[in-house]
Coordinates of C-alpha atoms in Angstrom, one line a residue:
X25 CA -14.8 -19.7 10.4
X26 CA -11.3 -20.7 11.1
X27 CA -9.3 -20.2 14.2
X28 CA -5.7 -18.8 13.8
X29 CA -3.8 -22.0 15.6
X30 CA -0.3 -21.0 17.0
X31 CA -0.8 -17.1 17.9
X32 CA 1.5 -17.2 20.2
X33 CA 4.6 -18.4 17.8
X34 CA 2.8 -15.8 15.5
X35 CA 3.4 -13.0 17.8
X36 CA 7.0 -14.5 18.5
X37 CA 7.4 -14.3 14.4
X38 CA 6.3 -10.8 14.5
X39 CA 8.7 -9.3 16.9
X40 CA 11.4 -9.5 14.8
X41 CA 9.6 -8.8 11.6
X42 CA 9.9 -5.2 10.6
X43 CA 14.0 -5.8 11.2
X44 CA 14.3 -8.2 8.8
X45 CA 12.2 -5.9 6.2
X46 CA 14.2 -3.1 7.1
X47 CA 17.7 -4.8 6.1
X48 CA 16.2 -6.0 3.0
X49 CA 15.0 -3.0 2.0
X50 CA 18.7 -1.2 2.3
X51 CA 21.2 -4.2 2.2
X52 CA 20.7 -4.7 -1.8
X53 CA 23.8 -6.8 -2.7
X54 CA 27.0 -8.6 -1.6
X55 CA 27.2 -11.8 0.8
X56 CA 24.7 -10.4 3.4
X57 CA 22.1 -9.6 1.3
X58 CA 21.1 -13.6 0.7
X59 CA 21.4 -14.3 4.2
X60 CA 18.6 -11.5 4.9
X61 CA 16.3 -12.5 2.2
X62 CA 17.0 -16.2 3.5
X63 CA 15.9 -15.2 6.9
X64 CA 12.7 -13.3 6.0
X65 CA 11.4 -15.7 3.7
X66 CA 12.0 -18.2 6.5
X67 CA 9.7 -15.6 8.9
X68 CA 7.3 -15.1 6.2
X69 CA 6.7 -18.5 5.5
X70 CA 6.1 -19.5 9.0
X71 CA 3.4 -16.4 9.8
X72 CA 1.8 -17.3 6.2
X73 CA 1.4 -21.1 7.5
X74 CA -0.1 -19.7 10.9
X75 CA -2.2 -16.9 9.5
X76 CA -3.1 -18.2 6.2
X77 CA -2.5 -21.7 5.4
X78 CA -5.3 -24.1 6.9
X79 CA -7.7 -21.0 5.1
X80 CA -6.6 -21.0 1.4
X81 CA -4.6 -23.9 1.2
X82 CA -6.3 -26.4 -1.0
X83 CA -9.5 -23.5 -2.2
X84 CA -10.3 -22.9 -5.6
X85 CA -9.7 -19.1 -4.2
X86 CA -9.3 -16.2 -6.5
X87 CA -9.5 -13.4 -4.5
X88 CA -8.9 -12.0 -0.9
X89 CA -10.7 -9.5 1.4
X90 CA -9.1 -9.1 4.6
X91 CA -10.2 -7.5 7.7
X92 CA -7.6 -7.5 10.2
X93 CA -7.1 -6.5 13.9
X94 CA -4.9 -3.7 14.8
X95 CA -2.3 -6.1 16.1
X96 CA -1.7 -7.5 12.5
X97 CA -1.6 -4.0 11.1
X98 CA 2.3 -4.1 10.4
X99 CA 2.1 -7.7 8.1
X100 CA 3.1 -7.5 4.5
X101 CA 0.3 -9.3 3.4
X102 CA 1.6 -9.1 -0.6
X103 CA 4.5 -10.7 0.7
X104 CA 3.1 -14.0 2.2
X105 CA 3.7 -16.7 -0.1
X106 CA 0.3 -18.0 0.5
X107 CA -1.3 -14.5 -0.9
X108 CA 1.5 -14.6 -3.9
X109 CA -0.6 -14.4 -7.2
X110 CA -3.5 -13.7 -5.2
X111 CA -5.6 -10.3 -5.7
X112 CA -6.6 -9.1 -2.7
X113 CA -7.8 -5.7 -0.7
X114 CA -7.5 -4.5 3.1
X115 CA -10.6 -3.4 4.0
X116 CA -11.9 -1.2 6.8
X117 CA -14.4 -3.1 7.5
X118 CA -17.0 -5.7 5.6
X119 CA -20.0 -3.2 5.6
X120 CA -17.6 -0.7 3.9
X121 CA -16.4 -3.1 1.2
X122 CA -20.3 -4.0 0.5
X123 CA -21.0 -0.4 0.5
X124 CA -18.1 0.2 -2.5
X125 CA -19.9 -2.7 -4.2
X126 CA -22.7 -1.4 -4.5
X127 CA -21.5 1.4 -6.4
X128 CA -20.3 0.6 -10.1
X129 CA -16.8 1.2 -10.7
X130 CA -15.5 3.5 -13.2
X131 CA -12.6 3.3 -15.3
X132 CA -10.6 6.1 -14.8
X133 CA -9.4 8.5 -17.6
X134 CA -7.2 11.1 -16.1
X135 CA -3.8 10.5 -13.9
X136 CA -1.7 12.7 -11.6
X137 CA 1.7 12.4 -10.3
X138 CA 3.9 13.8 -7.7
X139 CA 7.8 13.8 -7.5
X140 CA 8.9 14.6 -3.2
X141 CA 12.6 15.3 -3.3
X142 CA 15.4 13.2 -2.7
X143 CA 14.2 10.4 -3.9
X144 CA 16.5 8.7 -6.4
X145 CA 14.2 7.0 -8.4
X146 CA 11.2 9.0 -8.4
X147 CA 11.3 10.5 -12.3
X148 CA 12.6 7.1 -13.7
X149 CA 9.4 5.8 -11.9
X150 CA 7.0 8.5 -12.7
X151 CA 7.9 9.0 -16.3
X152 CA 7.2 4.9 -17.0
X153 CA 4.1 5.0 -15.0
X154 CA 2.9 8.3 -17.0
X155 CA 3.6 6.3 -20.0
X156 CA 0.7 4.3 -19.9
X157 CA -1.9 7.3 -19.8
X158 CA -3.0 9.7 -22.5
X159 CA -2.2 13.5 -21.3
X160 CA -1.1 12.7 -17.5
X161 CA -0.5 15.7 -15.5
X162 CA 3.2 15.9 -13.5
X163 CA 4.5 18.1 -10.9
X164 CA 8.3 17.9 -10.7
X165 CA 10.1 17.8 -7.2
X166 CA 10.0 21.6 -7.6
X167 CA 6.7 22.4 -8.3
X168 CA 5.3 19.5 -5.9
X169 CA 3.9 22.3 -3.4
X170 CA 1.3 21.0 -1.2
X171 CA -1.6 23.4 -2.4
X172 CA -0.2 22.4 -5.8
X173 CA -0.4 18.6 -5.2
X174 CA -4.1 19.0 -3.5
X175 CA -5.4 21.3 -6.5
X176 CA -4.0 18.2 -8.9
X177 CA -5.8 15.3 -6.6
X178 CA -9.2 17.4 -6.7
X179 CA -8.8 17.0 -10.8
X180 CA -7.5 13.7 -11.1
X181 CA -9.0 10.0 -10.8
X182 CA -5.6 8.4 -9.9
X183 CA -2.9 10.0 -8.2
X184 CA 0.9 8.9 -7.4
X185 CA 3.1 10.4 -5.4
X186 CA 6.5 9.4 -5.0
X187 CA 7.4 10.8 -2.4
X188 CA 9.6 10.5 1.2
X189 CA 6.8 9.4 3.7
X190 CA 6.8 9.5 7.6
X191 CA 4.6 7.7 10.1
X192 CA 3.9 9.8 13.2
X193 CA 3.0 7.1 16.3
X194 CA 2.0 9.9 18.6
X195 CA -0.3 11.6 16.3
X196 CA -0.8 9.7 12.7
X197 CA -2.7 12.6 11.7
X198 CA 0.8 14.0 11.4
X199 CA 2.1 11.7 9.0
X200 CA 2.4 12.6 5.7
X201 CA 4.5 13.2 2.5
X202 CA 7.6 15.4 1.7
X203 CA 6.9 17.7 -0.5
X204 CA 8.6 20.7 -2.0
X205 CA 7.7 23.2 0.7
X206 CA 7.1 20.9 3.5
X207 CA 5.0 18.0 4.1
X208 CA 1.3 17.2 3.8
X209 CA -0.5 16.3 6.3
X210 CA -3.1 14.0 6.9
X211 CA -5.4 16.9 7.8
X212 CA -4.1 18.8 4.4
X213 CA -6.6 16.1 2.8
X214 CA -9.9 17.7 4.4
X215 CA -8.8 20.5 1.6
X216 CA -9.6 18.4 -1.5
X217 CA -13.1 18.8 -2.5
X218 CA -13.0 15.5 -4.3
X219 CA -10.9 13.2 -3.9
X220 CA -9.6 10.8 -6.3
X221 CA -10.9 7.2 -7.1
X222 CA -7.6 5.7 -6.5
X223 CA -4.5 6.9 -4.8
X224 CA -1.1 5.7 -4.8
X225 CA 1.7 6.1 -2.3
X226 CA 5.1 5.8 -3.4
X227 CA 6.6 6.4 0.1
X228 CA 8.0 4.3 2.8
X229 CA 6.0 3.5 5.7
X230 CA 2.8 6.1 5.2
X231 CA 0.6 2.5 4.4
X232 CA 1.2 1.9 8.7
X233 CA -1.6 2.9 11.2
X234 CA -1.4 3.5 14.7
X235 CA -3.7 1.1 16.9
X236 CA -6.2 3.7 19.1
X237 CA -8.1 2.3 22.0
X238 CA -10.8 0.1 20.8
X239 CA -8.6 -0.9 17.8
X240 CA -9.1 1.9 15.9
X241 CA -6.6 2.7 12.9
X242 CA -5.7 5.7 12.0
X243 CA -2.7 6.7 9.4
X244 CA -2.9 8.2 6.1
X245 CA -4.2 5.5 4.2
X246 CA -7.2 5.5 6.4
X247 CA -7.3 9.8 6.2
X248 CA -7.9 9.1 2.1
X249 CA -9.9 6.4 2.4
X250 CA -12.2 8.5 5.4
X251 CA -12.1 11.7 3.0
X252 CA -13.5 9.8 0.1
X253 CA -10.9 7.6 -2.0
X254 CA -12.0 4.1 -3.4
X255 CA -8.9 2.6 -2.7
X256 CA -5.0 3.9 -1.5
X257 CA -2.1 2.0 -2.6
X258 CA 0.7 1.7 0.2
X259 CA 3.0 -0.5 2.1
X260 CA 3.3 -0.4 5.6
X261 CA 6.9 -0.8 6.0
X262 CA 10.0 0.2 4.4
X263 CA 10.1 -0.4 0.4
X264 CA 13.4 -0.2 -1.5
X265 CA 13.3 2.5 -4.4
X266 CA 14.2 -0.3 -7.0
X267 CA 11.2 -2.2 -6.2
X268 CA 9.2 0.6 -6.1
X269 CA 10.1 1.8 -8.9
X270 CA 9.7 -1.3 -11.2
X271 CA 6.5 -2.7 -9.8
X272 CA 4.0 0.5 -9.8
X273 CA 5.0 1.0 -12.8
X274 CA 4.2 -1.5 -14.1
X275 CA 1.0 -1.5 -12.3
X276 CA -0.3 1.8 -13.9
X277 CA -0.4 -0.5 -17.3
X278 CA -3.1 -2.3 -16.1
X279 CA -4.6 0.7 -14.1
X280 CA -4.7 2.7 -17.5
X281 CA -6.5 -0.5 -19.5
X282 CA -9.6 -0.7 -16.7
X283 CA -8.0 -3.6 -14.1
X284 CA -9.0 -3.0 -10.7
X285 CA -6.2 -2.0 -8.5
X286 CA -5.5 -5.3 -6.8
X287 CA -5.7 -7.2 -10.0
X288 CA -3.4 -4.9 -11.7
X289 CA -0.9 -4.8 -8.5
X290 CA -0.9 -8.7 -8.5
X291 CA -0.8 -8.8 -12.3
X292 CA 2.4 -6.8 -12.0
X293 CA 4.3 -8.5 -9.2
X294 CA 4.0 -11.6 -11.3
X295 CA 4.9 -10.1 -14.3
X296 CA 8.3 -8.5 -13.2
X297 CA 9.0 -11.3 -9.9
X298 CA 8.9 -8.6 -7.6
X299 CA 7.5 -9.6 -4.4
X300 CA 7.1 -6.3 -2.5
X301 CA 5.0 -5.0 0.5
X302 CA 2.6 -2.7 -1.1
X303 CA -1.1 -3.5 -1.0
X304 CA -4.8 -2.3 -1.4
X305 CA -6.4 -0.5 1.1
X306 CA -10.5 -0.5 0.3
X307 CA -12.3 -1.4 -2.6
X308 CA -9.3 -3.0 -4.9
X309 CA -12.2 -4.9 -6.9

């Protein structure tokens, strides 16, 4: 047991955060885009020596489960340089990672994936991460229905959707992904029968939970996880469509040879140098 020294410059640290993510994530080139990256590297440094450092500093430490409080809900964890390289997995809760362990994983066989509209990227992305598995099953931005997309996640062990993605504070059983005919919901999930293994989310911000009394989280990562997925693949903030693209990509070549999601999701930052806030909610090993 080690106690987080400096919580209150960590909070400080915090505040300003999600801004500096935010202008990353859209300000992509010119003069101003080095000074942003200069000044979030600089914030996540200092909340990766707080929160981090004196704990893996110096350990012969493979990988990472985390169980966080609700107030550290919004941190890019993948994005610390002290968890750079590292697999690791957000779980629920330590009795509901043992409880995953217990049960033998299997390598899955059969992929699905979901193109929202409006989002520039998504087929470039989709059709390199299909690439990787024999027969995948697509639905295009105009056949992405939502009883379309639920009848493809009750026949599928992994599914991707890339897809616009909203975070509803007031309700985050409201957030959900842009579809063709609307969005789905995070009580649209209690319609598939079985859920898939692993499910990825292409979509900005739908990895974020609201903080209930007692510290309860709710979003949509936690509605998939609740209804029955393994693991759910999200960020919690805002993710630019470049990086998106690129890095789950090339994460689905290690999803398609057997590698457990947050081996294969580390694997591929380091592979293409793309340091991004997605990360592995459950049972990523």
């Amino acid at each position: 047991m080690i106690p987080v020294a400096g919580w209150h410059e960590a909070a400080r640290l915090m505040t300003g955060l999600r801004a500096d993510l935010d202008m990353a994530a859209s300000v992509r080139s010119g003069t101003l885009q080095g000074i942003v990256a200069r000044t979030l590297e600089g914030r996540l440094a200092e909340l990766s020596q707080i929160l981090l450092g004196e704990a893996l500093r110096g350990l012969d430490v493979d990988r990472v489960i985390l169980t966080v409080p609700g107030v550290l809900n919004g941190i890019p964890w993948a994005m610390l340089p002290d968890m750079r390289g590292r697999p690791f997995a957000v779980a629920v809760s330590a009795t509901r990672w043992l409880s995953y362990e217990r049960e033998p994983r299997i390598p899955p066989t059969r992929a699905g994936f979901v193109l929202g509209p409006r989002v520039p990227r998504a087929r470039e992305e989709v059709g390199t991460a299909a690439a990787a598995w024999n027969r995948p099953t697509t639905l295009g931005d105009g056949t992405a229905t939502a009883s379309a997309v639920t009848d493809l996640a009750g026949g599928v062990d992994v599914l991707h959707v890339a897809a616009h993605g909203r975070h509803a504070v007031d309700n985050p059983m409201f957030s959900g992904l842009e579809l063709a005919d609307g969005t789905l919901f995070g009580y649209d999930i209690d319609l598939i029968e079985n859920v898939p293994d692993t499910v990825i989310l292409s979509a900005c911000e739908v990895g974020r939970s609201s903080v209930r009394w007692g510290e309860e989280a709710v979003g949509m990562t936690r509605v998939w996880l609740h209804a029955g997925a393994r693991c759910v693949v999200a960020a919690p903030v805002v993710v630019a469509d470049d990086d998106a693209c690129e890095l789950l990509a090339a994460m689905h070549e290690g999803l398609a040879a057997g590698i457990p999601p947050s081996v294969a999701l580390s694997e591929a930052s380091t592979r293409t140098g793309i340091v991004a806030p997605f990360q592995v909610h459950g049972a990523g090993f």
